[in-house]
Short mmCIF file of C-alpha atoms in Angstrom, two decimals:
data_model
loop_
_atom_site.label_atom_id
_atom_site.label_comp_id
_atom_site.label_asym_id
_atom_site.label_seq_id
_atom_site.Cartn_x
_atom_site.Cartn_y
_atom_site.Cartn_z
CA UNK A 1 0.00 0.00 0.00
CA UNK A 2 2.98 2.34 0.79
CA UNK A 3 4.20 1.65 -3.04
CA UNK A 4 0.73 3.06 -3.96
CA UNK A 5 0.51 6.22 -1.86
CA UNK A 6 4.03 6.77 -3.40
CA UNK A 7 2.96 6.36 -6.75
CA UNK A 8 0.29 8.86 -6.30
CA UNK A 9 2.15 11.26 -5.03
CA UNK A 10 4.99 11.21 -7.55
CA UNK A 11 2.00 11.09 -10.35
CA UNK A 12 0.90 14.49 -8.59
CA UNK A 13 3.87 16.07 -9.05
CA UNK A 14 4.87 14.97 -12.20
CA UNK A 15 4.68 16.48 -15.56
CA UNK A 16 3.80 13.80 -17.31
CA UNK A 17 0.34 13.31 -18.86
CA UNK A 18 -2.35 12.54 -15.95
CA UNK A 19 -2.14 8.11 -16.27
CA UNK A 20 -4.71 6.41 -13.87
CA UNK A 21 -3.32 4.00 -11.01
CA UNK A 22 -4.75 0.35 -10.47
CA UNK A 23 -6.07 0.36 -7.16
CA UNK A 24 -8.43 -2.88 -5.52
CA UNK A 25 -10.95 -1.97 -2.96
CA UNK A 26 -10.68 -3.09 0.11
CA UNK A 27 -13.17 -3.16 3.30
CA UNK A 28 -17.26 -2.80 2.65
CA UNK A 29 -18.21 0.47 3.84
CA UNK A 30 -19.02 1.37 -0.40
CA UNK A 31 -20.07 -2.31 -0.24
CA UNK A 32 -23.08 -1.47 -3.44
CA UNK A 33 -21.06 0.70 -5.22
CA UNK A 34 -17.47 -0.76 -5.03
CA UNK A 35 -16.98 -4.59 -4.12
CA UNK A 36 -13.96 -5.78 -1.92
CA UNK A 37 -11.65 -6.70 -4.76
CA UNK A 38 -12.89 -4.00 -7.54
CA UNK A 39 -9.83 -2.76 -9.11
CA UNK A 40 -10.58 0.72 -10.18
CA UNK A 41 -8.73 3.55 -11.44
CA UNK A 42 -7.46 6.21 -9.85
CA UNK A 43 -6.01 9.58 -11.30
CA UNK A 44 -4.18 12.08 -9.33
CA UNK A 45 -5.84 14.75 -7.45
CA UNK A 46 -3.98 17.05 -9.66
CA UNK A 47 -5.51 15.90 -12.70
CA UNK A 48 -9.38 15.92 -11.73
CA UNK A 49 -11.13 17.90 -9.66
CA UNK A 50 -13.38 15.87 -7.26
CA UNK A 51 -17.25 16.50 -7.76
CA UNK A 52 -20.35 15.67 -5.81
CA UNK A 53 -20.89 11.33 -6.10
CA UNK A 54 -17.23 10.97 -7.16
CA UNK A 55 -15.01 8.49 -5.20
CA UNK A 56 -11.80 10.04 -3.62
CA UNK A 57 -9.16 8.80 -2.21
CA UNK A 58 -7.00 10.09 0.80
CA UNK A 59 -4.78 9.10 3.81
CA UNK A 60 -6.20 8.61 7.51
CA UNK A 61 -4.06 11.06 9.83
CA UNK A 62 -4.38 7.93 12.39
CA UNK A 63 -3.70 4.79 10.80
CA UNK A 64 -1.80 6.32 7.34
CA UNK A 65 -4.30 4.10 5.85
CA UNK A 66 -5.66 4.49 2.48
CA UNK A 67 -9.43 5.15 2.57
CA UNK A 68 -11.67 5.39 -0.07
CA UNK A 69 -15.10 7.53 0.38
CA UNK A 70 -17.58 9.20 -1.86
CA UNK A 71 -17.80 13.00 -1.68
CA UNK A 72 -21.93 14.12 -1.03
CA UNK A 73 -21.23 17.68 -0.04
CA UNK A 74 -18.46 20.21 -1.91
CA UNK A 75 -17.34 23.88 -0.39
CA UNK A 76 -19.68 25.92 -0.14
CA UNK A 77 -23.06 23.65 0.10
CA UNK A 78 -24.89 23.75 3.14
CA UNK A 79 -26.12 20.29 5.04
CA UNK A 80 -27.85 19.67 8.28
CA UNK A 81 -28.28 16.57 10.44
CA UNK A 82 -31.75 16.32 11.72
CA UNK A 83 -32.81 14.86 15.21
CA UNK A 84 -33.28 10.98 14.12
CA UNK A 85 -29.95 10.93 12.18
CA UNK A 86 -31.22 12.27 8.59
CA UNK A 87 -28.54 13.81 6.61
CA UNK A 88 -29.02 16.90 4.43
CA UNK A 89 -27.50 18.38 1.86
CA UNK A 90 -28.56 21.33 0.35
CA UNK A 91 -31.97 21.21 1.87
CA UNK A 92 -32.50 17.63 0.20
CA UNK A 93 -32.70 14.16 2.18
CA UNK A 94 -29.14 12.49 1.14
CA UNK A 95 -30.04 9.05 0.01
CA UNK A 96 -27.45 6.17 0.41
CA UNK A 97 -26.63 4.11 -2.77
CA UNK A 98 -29.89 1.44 -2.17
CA UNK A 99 -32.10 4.36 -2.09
CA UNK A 100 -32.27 4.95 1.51
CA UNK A 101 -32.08 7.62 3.71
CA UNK A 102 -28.59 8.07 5.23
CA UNK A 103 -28.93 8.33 8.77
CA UNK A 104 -25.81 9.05 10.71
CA UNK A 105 -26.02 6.66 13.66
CA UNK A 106 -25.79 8.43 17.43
CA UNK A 107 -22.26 8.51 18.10
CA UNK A 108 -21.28 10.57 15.04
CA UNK A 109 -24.77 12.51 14.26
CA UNK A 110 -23.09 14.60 17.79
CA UNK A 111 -19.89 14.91 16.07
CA UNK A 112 -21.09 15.66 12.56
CA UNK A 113 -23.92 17.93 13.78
CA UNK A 114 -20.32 20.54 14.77
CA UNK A 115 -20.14 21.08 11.75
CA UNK A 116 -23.46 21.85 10.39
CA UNK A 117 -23.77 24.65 7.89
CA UNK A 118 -21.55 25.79 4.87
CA UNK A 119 -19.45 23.21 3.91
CA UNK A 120 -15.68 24.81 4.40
CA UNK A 121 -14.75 21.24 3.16
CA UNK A 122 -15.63 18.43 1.39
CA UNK A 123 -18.05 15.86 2.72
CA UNK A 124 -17.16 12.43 2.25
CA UNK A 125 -18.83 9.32 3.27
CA UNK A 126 -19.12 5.52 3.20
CA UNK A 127 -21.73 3.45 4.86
CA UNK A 128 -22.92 5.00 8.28
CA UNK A 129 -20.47 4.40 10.71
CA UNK A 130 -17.93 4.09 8.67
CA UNK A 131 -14.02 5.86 8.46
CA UNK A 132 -15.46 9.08 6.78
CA UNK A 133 -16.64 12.74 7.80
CA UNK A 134 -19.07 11.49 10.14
CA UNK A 135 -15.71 10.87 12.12
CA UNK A 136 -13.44 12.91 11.03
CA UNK A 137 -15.21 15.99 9.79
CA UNK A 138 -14.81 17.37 6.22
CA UNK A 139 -11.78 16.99 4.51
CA UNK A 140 -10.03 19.43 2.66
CA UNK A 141 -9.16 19.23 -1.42
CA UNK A 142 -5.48 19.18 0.23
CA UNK A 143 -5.63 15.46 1.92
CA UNK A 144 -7.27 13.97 -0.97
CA UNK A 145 -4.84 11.81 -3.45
CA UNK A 146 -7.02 11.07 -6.33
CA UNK A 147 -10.20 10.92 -8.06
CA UNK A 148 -11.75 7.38 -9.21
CA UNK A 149 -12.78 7.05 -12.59
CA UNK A 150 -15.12 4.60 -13.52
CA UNK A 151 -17.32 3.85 -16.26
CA UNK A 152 -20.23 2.06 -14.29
CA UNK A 153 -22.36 3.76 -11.22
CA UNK A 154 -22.65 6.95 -10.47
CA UNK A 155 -19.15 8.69 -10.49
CA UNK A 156 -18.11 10.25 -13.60
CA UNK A 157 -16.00 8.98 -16.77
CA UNK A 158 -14.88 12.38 -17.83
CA UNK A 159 -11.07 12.86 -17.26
#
């Protein structure tokens, strides 16, 4: 994994032409979306910029993990938490990838509800309960690596 954090950071700073990296998916919490084992391509952060529904890619301060979320709220959008969990975004009911409400569980509705408001950062999220801002807050354009492209689902194909 430390090879690929490597590679992506070289790729960033390169001036080469932007070349997508191979990465599989690991862990469930896009289980729906992305499949443990899905190899999918990533492009430097440099070379896309990340848009609502796209999949980005950054590094856990803790663990120096690689984590892989989708991004449902950008700079400058507003979202809300409401009393049984509901998350909003831009006045709308955010809907997980079955169609479903998202409802931040307990635990992190009290953490995410800190941040309510204009989005200073980008809000990026997995299943609920997940390694994502419902823990960690936004995250800046900054910490993110890459951007996956896919042709299938809902991120975009566009370079």
């Amino acid at each position: 994994m430390i090879a690929e954090l490597l590679a992506l950071l070289l790729l960033q700073n390169a001036e080469l032409p932007c070349e997508p990296i191979e990465k599989d998916i690991v862990g469930k919490s896009l289980e729906g979306q992305l499949m443990p084992g899905q190899t999918v391509h990533v492009l430097p952060i440099s070379c896309m910029e990340p848009r609502r529904m796209d999949f980005v890619i950054f590094t856990d301060d803790e663990s120096q993990n690689l984590v892989i979320k989708q991004v449902w709220g950008m700079p400058g959008d507003t979202f809300s938490v409401a009393d049984n969990g509901g998350l909003f975004v831009n006045g709308e009911q955010a809907l997980t990838s079955f169609d479903r409400p998202y409802i931040v569980n307990r635990f992190f509705k009290k953490k995410l509800k800190k941040f309510e408001g204009v989005l200073e950062g980008y809000l990026v999220l997995g299943h609920p309960g997940s390694l994502d801002s419902g823990r960690i807050g936004p995250i800046s354009k900054d910490v993110m690596l890459g951007v996956v492209k896919r042709s299938e689902g809902r991120a975009r194909t566009d370079r």
